[in-house]
Structures are given as structure tokens and as C-alpha cells.
PDB file of C-alpha atoms in Angstrom:
ATOM      1  CA  MET A   1     139.752 129.144 149.296  1.00  0.00           C
ATOM      2  CA  LYS A   2     142.487 128.128 151.728  1.00  0.00           C
ATOM      3  CA  LEU A   3     145.786 129.901 152.216  1.00  0.00           C
ATOM      4  CA  PHE A   4     148.997 128.346 153.459  1.00  0.00           C
ATOM      5  CA  PRO A   5     152.479 129.757 153.933  1.00  0.00           C
ATOM      6  CA  CYS A   6     154.996 128.079 151.673  1.00  0.00           C
ATOM      7  CA  ALA A   7     158.532 128.295 153.053  1.00  0.00           C
ATOM      8  CA  ASP A   8     159.276 131.872 154.162  1.00  0.00           C
ATOM      9  CA  GLN A   9     158.574 133.695 150.894  1.00  0.00           C
ATOM     10  CA  GLY A  10     155.560 132.008 149.396  1.00  0.00           C
ATOM     11  CA  LEU A  11     151.821 131.871 149.854  1.00  0.00           C
ATOM     12  CA  LEU A  12     149.957 128.851 148.500  1.00  0.00           C
ATOM     13  CA  VAL A  13     146.294 129.418 147.642  1.00  0.00           C
ATOM     14  CA  GLU A  14     144.269 126.219 147.441  1.00  0.00           C
ATOM     15  CA  LEU A  15     141.081 126.393 145.352  1.00  0.00           C
ATOM     16  CA  ASP A  16     138.319 123.986 144.379  1.00  0.00           C
ATOM     17  CA  ASP A  17     139.203 123.490 140.725  1.00  0.00           C
ATOM     18  CA  LEU A  18     141.121 124.751 137.719  1.00  0.00           C
ATOM     19  CA  GLU A  19     138.449 127.281 136.749  1.00  0.00           C
ATOM     20  CA  GLN A  20     138.820 128.997 140.123  1.00  0.00           C
ATOM     21  CA  VAL A  21     142.594 128.968 139.734  1.00  0.00           C
ATOM     22  CA  LEU A  22     142.373 130.600 136.306  1.00  0.00           C
ATOM     23  CA  ALA A  23     139.842 133.176 137.514  1.00  0.00           C
ATOM     24  CA  LEU A  24     142.084 134.268 140.400  1.00  0.00           C
ATOM     25  CA  TYR A  25     145.217 134.039 138.268  1.00  0.00           C
ATOM     26  CA  ALA A  26     143.656 136.299 135.608  1.00  0.00           C
ATOM     27  CA  GLU A  27     142.928 138.921 138.259  1.00  0.00           C
ATOM     28  CA  LEU A  28     146.325 138.756 139.952  1.00  0.00           C
ATOM     29  CA  VAL A  29     148.279 138.842 136.681  1.00  0.00           C
ATOM     30  CA  ASP A  30     146.718 142.254 136.009  1.00  0.00           C
ATOM     31  CA  THR A  31     146.796 143.522 139.598  1.00  0.00           C
ATOM     32  CA  PRO A  32     149.447 141.643 141.573  1.00  0.00           C
ATOM     33  CA  PRO A  33     149.646 142.414 145.291  1.00  0.00           C
ATOM     34  CA  GLU A  34     152.592 144.621 146.266  1.00  0.00           C
ATOM     35  CA  GLY A  35     155.758 142.572 146.670  1.00  0.00           C
ATOM     36  CA  VAL A  36     154.586 139.533 144.688  1.00  0.00           C
ATOM     37  CA  VAL A  37     157.318 138.619 142.203  1.00  0.00           C
ATOM     38  CA  ASP A  38     155.924 135.450 140.650  1.00  0.00           C
ATOM     39  CA  LEU A  39     152.626 133.605 140.209  1.00  0.00           C
ATOM     40  CA  VAL A  40     152.690 129.838 139.650  1.00  0.00           C
ATOM     41  CA  PRO A  41     149.322 128.245 138.788  1.00  0.00           C
ATOM     42  CA  ALA A  42     148.631 124.519 139.044  1.00  0.00           C
ATOM     43  CA  ALA A  43     145.526 122.359 138.732  1.00  0.00           C
ATOM     44  CA  ASN A  44     144.070 123.328 142.138  1.00  0.00           C
ATOM     45  CA  THR A  45     146.526 125.828 143.578  1.00  0.00           C
ATOM     46  CA  LEU A  46     148.124 129.180 142.899  1.00  0.00           C
ATOM     47  CA  LEU A  47     151.517 129.921 144.438  1.00  0.00           C
ATOM     48  CA  LEU A  48     152.484 133.525 145.051  1.00  0.00           C
ATOM     49  CA  ARG A  49     156.218 134.041 145.489  1.00  0.00           C
ATOM     50  CA  THR A  50     157.076 137.261 147.293  1.00  0.00           C
ATOM     51  CA  ASP A  51     159.995 139.582 147.924  1.00  0.00           C
ATOM     52  CA  PRO A  52     160.223 139.721 151.746  1.00  0.00           C
ATOM     53  CA  ALA A  53     162.002 143.075 151.517  1.00  0.00           C
ATOM     54  CA  ARG A  54     158.855 144.595 150.009  1.00  0.00           C
ATOM     55  CA  THR A  55     156.002 142.833 151.783  1.00  0.00           C
ATOM     56  CA  ASP A  56     155.032 140.119 154.236  1.00  0.00           C
ATOM     57  CA  LEU A  57     152.766 137.117 153.848  1.00  0.00           C
ATOM     58  CA  GLN A  58     149.964 138.594 155.971  1.00  0.00           C
ATOM     59  CA  ARG A  59     149.646 141.579 153.647  1.00  0.00           C
ATOM     60  CA  VAL A  60     149.697 139.343 150.602  1.00  0.00           C
ATOM     61  CA  ALA A  61     147.077 137.026 152.115  1.00  0.00           C
ATOM     62  CA  LYS A  62     144.824 140.005 152.813  1.00  0.00           C
ATOM     63  CA  ALA A  63     145.195 141.201 149.223  1.00  0.00           C
ATOM     64  CA  VAL A  64     144.339 137.736 147.884  1.00  0.00           C
ATOM     65  CA  LEU A  65     141.216 137.510 150.040  1.00  0.00           C
ATOM     66  CA  GLU A  66     140.115 140.934 148.804  1.00  0.00           C
ATOM     67  CA  ALA A  67     140.837 140.148 145.139  1.00  0.00           C
ATOM     68  CA  GLU A  68     137.918 139.714 142.788  1.00  0.00           C
ATOM     69  CA  PRO A  69     138.455 136.599 140.647  1.00  0.00           C
ATOM     70  CA  ARG A  70     137.035 136.763 137.145  1.00  0.00           C
ATOM     71  CA  PRO A  71     135.281 133.470 136.357  1.00  0.00           C
ATOM     72  CA  GLY A  72     135.341 132.520 132.728  1.00  0.00           C
ATOM     73  CA  THR A  73     138.274 134.757 131.900  1.00  0.00           C
ATOM     74  CA  ARG A  74     141.817 133.785 131.064  1.00  0.00           C
ATOM     75  CA  PRO A  75     144.993 135.670 131.898  1.00  0.00           C
ATOM     76  CA  ASP A  76     146.310 137.455 128.842  1.00  0.00           C
ATOM     77  CA  VAL A  77     150.058 137.235 128.434  1.00  0.00           C
ATOM     78  CA  GLY A  78     150.282 136.980 124.660  1.00  0.00           C
ATOM     79  CA  HIS A  79     149.381 134.805 121.710  1.00  0.00           C
ATOM     80  CA  ILE A  80     151.266 132.380 119.478  1.00  0.00           C
ATOM     81  CA  GLU A  81     150.524 129.984 116.641  1.00  0.00           C
ATOM     82  CA  ILE A  82     151.927 126.456 116.558  1.00  0.00           C
ATOM     83  CA  PRO A  83     152.015 124.512 113.266  1.00  0.00           C
ATOM     84  CA  VAL A  84     150.958 120.880 113.590  1.00  0.00           C
ATOM     85  CA  THR A  85     151.133 117.939 111.219  1.00  0.00           C
ATOM     86  CA  TYR A  86     148.212 115.773 112.267  1.00  0.00           C
ATOM     87  CA  ASP A  87     149.719 112.320 111.867  1.00  0.00           C
ATOM     88  CA  GLY A  88     149.657 111.046 115.456  1.00  0.00           C
ATOM     89  CA  GLU A  89     149.457 107.317 116.134  1.00  0.00           C
ATOM     90  CA  ASP A  90     146.316 107.797 118.215  1.00  0.00           C
ATOM     91  CA  LEU A  91     144.452 110.144 115.890  1.00  0.00           C
ATOM     92  CA  ALA A  92     142.119 107.393 114.666  1.00  0.00           C
ATOM     93  CA  ASP A  93     141.451 106.258 118.255  1.00  0.00           C
ATOM     94  CA  VAL A  94     140.680 109.836 119.310  1.00  0.00           C
ATOM     95  CA  GLY A  95     138.321 110.126 116.367  1.00  0.00           C
ATOM     96  CA  ARG A  96     136.536 106.992 117.533  1.00  0.00           C
ATOM     97  CA  LEU A  97     136.523 107.932 121.254  1.00  0.00           C
ATOM     98  CA  THR A  98     135.052 111.353 120.552  1.00  0.00           C
ATOM     99  CA  GLY A  99     132.774 110.193 117.748  1.00  0.00           C
ATOM    100  CA  LEU A 100     134.157 112.948 115.578  1.00  0.00           C
ATOM    101  CA  GLY A 101     136.365 111.040 113.162  1.00  0.00           C
ATOM    102  CA  GLU A 102     139.891 112.114 112.307  1.00  0.00           C
ATOM    103  CA  ARG A 103     139.060 115.177 110.206  1.00  0.00           C
ATOM    104  CA  GLU A 104     136.703 116.678 112.776  1.00  0.00           C
ATOM    105  CA  VAL A 105     139.248 116.070 115.534  1.00  0.00           C
ATOM    106  CA  ILE A 106     141.723 118.151 113.534  1.00  0.00           C
ATOM    107  CA  GLU A 107     139.136 120.839 112.913  1.00  0.00           C
ATOM    108  CA  ALA A 108     138.164 120.933 116.593  1.00  0.00           C
ATOM    109  CA  HIS A 109     141.817 121.167 117.648  1.00  0.00           C
ATOM    110  CA  THR A 110     142.606 123.982 115.219  1.00  0.00           C
ATOM    111  CA  GLY A 111     139.223 125.653 115.529  1.00  0.00           C
ATOM    112  CA  GLN A 112     139.526 126.896 119.085  1.00  0.00           C
ATOM    113  CA  GLU A 113     141.853 129.011 121.160  1.00  0.00           C
ATOM    114  CA  TRP A 114     143.794 127.212 123.864  1.00  0.00           C
ATOM    115  CA  THR A 115     145.327 128.754 126.973  1.00  0.00           C
ATOM    116  CA  VAL A 116     148.251 127.400 128.982  1.00  0.00           C
ATOM    117  CA  ALA A 117     146.698 126.852 132.404  1.00  0.00           C
ATOM    118  CA  PHE A 118     149.859 125.687 134.131  1.00  0.00           C
ATOM    119  CA  CYS A 119     153.139 123.868 133.543  1.00  0.00           C
ATOM    120  CA  GLY A 120     154.537 120.660 134.966  1.00  0.00           C
ATOM    121  CA  PHE A 121     155.511 117.047 134.262  1.00  0.00           C
ATOM    122  CA  ALA A 122     158.725 118.170 132.485  1.00  0.00           C
ATOM    123  CA  PRO A 123     160.420 121.516 131.817  1.00  0.00           C
ATOM    124  CA  GLY A 124     158.471 123.287 129.107  1.00  0.00           C
ATOM    125  CA  PHE A 125     155.404 121.038 129.270  1.00  0.00           C
ATOM    126  CA  GLY A 126     152.291 123.204 129.348  1.00  0.00           C
ATOM    127  CA  TYR A 127     148.775 122.022 130.125  1.00  0.00           C
ATOM    128  CA  LEU A 128     146.486 123.846 127.690  1.00  0.00           C
ATOM    129  CA  VAL A 129     142.745 124.162 128.148  1.00  0.00           C
ATOM    130  CA  GLY A 130     140.318 125.030 125.388  1.00  0.00           C
ATOM    131  CA  THR A 131     136.760 126.164 124.981  1.00  0.00           C
ATOM    132  CA  ASP A 132     135.386 123.099 123.166  1.00  0.00           C
ATOM    133  CA  ASP A 133     134.934 120.015 125.366  1.00  0.00           C
ATOM    134  CA  ARG A 134     134.420 117.586 122.471  1.00  0.00           C
ATOM    135  CA  LEU A 135     138.095 116.635 122.587  1.00  0.00           C
ATOM    136  CA  HIS A 136     138.093 115.399 126.182  1.00  0.00           C
ATOM    137  CA  VAL A 137     139.542 111.896 126.034  1.00  0.00           C
ATOM    138  CA  PRO A 138     141.080 109.542 128.600  1.00  0.00           C
ATOM    139  CA  ARG A 139     144.764 108.786 128.780  1.00  0.00           C
ATOM    140  CA  ARG A 140     145.951 105.647 127.025  1.00  0.00           C
ATOM    141  CA  ASP A 141     145.495 102.394 128.924  1.00  0.00           C
ATOM    142  CA  ASN A 142     149.118 101.575 128.193  1.00  0.00           C
ATOM    143  CA  PRO A 143     151.489 104.546 128.380  1.00  0.00           C
ATOM    144  CA  ARG A 144     154.375 104.639 125.938  1.00  0.00           C
ATOM    145  CA  THR A 145     157.909 104.407 127.243  1.00  0.00           C
ATOM    146  CA  LYS A 146     159.024 106.918 124.591  1.00  0.00           C
ATOM    147  CA  VAL A 147     157.084 109.814 123.150  1.00  0.00           C
ATOM    148  CA  PRO A 148     159.080 111.920 120.701  1.00  0.00           C
ATOM    149  CA  ALA A 149     159.806 115.601 121.260  1.00  0.00           C
ATOM    150  CA  GLY A 150     157.251 117.770 119.510  1.00  0.00           C
ATOM    151  CA  ALA A 151     154.416 115.263 119.817  1.00  0.00           C
ATOM    152  CA  VAL A 152     151.042 116.993 120.161  1.00  0.00           C
ATOM    153  CA  ALA A 153     148.645 115.123 122.389  1.00  0.00           C
ATOM    154  CA  LEU A 154     145.353 115.083 124.270  1.00  0.00           C
ATOM    155  CA  ALA A 155     144.380 113.796 127.725  1.00  0.00           C
ATOM    156  CA  GLY A 156     141.387 114.696 129.837  1.00  0.00           C
ATOM    157  CA  GLU A 157     140.531 118.344 129.263  1.00  0.00           C
ATOM    158  CA  PHE A 158     144.074 119.209 128.166  1.00  0.00           C
ATOM    159  CA  THR A 159     146.229 119.328 125.089  1.00  0.00           C
ATOM    160  CA  GLY A 160     149.994 119.606 125.218  1.00  0.00           C
ATOM    161  CA  VAL A 161     153.280 119.468 123.322  1.00  0.00           C
ATOM    162  CA  TYR A 162     155.995 117.130 124.545  1.00  0.00           C
ATOM    163  CA  PRO A 163     159.104 119.306 124.937  1.00  0.00           C
ATOM    164  CA  ARG A 164     161.504 116.366 124.700  1.00  0.00           C
ATOM    165  CA  GLU A 165     161.484 112.597 124.344  1.00  0.00           C
ATOM    166  CA  SER A 166     159.940 111.102 127.448  1.00  0.00           C
ATOM    167  CA  PRO A 167     157.482 108.470 128.651  1.00  0.00           C
ATOM    168  CA  GLY A 168     153.864 109.475 128.269  1.00  0.00           C
ATOM    169  CA  GLY A 169     150.288 108.271 128.355  1.00  0.00           C
ATOM    170  CA  TRP A 170     148.536 110.982 126.377  1.00  0.00           C
ATOM    171  CA  GLN A 171     146.799 110.347 123.060  1.00  0.00           C
ATOM    172  CA  LEU A 172     149.094 111.438 120.219  1.00  0.00           C
ATOM    173  CA  ILE A 173     147.326 113.312 117.428  1.00  0.00           C
ATOM    174  CA  GLY A 174     150.233 114.976 115.623  1.00  0.00           C
ATOM    175  CA  HIS A 175     153.605 116.625 115.855  1.00  0.00           C
ATOM    176  CA  THR A 176     155.077 120.106 115.554  1.00  0.00           C
ATOM    177  CA  THR A 177     158.455 121.479 114.592  1.00  0.00           C
ATOM    178  CA  ALA A 178     158.058 124.246 117.181  1.00  0.00           C
ATOM    179  CA  THR A 179     160.619 123.968 119.980  1.00  0.00           C
ATOM    180  CA  ALA A 180     158.811 123.870 123.302  1.00  0.00           C
ATOM    181  CA  TRP A 181     161.947 124.083 125.452  1.00  0.00           C
ATOM    182  CA  ASP A 182     165.189 125.872 124.592  1.00  0.00           C
ATOM    183  CA  LEU A 183     167.709 126.867 127.255  1.00  0.00           C
ATOM    184  CA  ASP A 184     169.171 129.488 124.902  1.00  0.00           C
ATOM    185  CA  ARG A 185     165.800 131.283 124.727  1.00  0.00           C
ATOM    186  CA  ASP A 186     164.436 133.715 127.334  1.00  0.00           C
ATOM    187  CA  PRO A 187     162.216 132.327 128.705  1.00  0.00           C
ATOM    188  CA  PRO A 188     163.240 128.777 127.751  1.00  0.00           C
ATOM    189  CA  ALA A 189     159.616 127.592 127.708  1.00  0.00           C
ATOM    190  CA  LEU A 190     157.533 128.410 124.645  1.00  0.00           C
ATOM    191  CA  LEU A 191     154.335 127.604 126.555  1.00  0.00           C
ATOM    192  CA  VAL A 192     154.123 129.689 129.721  1.00  0.00           C
ATOM    193  CA  PRO A 193     151.016 130.050 131.911  1.00  0.00           C
ATOM    194  CA  GLY A 194     148.484 132.415 130.425  1.00  0.00           C
ATOM    195  CA  ILE A 195     149.716 132.403 126.844  1.00  0.00           C
ATOM    196  CA  ARG A 196     147.000 131.801 124.275  1.00  0.00           C
ATOM    197  CA  VAL A 197     147.683 129.286 121.529  1.00  0.00           C
ATOM    198  CA  ARG A 198     146.162 128.638 118.149  1.00  0.00           C
ATOM    199  CA  PHE A 199     147.183 125.352 116.512  1.00  0.00           C
ATOM    200  CA  VAL A 200     147.319 125.554 112.727  1.00  0.00           C
ATOM    201  CA  GLU A 201     147.494 122.617 110.345  1.00  0.00           C
ATOM    202  CA  ALA A 202     150.909 122.461 108.658  1.00  0.00           C
TER     203      ALA A 202
END
């Protein structure tokens, strides 16, 4: 674990991998150090944003070093279901890459609980990790210039929902009518770090 100041209000914790990030994030969501106002996980880092009127970075760093990460646990910030029509252009390819076939891909995707590990790429795009590694597939060799909003996709260890039309190289397995990003909603993102997701076949 390495700690770095980030501007004058943030502390960036660098860890070895996503599992370590999630283990520390799960602990700090439940017991945040005094003066920490936001936690922002990423693939290998966790950013703690602080209120300088309530704490200083040295105190926060000490609290992080004394925290007890919980390997294998996920932060618990709620649960949602997302309906999916499994008609993605890459569903057959994913079935072949995984050796599962299309129907078992669908069953594996709906048969496990996913957790949003972190967000990025575009507003509202969450990187979800599951408990079943049979769906780990590479990105497409040739990314698409346009992926429609609502597309449900796989890449590496992650699944995700495209919040709006954008380029993308993930393997498309279906689409949802759920709105992943809505500026009139609070928060605008449907998929926030820590939320648990169950995909259900529409």
C-alpha cells in the first residue's frame, strides 16, 4: 500500500489489485475516517476526498494504515435489478469464447450477483465484477465506433451497461431499457460503486 497526497484535499491510496481496493473500500465505507467526505475506487487505487476544516491528510493517512481491509467482501450500498434482453451482436462469440454456448452465457450472467467496483470511461459507466469467472472474455479485436445506449457487455473480468451511445470494444451480449445516466435523477448514475446488481432476463 502506498499513499500519496492528491491536491490539497485528497489522499490517493495505491494498492496491488482490484481485490485489495474492494477490501479496503468495504471497510472504509462502513467506518470512514473523520473528515473524509467521499471515497472514489478505481482499478488499483482508492481516493479519499476530505474536508480540510475537519481533518488533515496526516490524520487520514494514519487512519487508512490502521484500517483492517476485509478481503473477499464487497461494500454494501444497496441492491438493484436490471432487466436485460439477451440479443447482443457478440452473444454467439461469447458463447464460443467461453465454451458455454449462448444459453449458458445468459444463465451465468443472470445467475450471479455483480458489484459495481468503480466507475469511469463515461459518466454513469460502472465496472461490475461478479463471482463466476466463466464469463471472462477479451475485448473485441475491432472496437465499434458506435455502441448504443443501454447495451450490456462483457470485457475481461467486468460487465457493464453503456450509459449513452459511444465507441466501445466490449463484447455485446444484450440490452436494457434501464437508464444508466439521468441528470434529473439524484444521483444521476444508476450504477454507483458498491451497489449490488442482479441482471434478470426480460
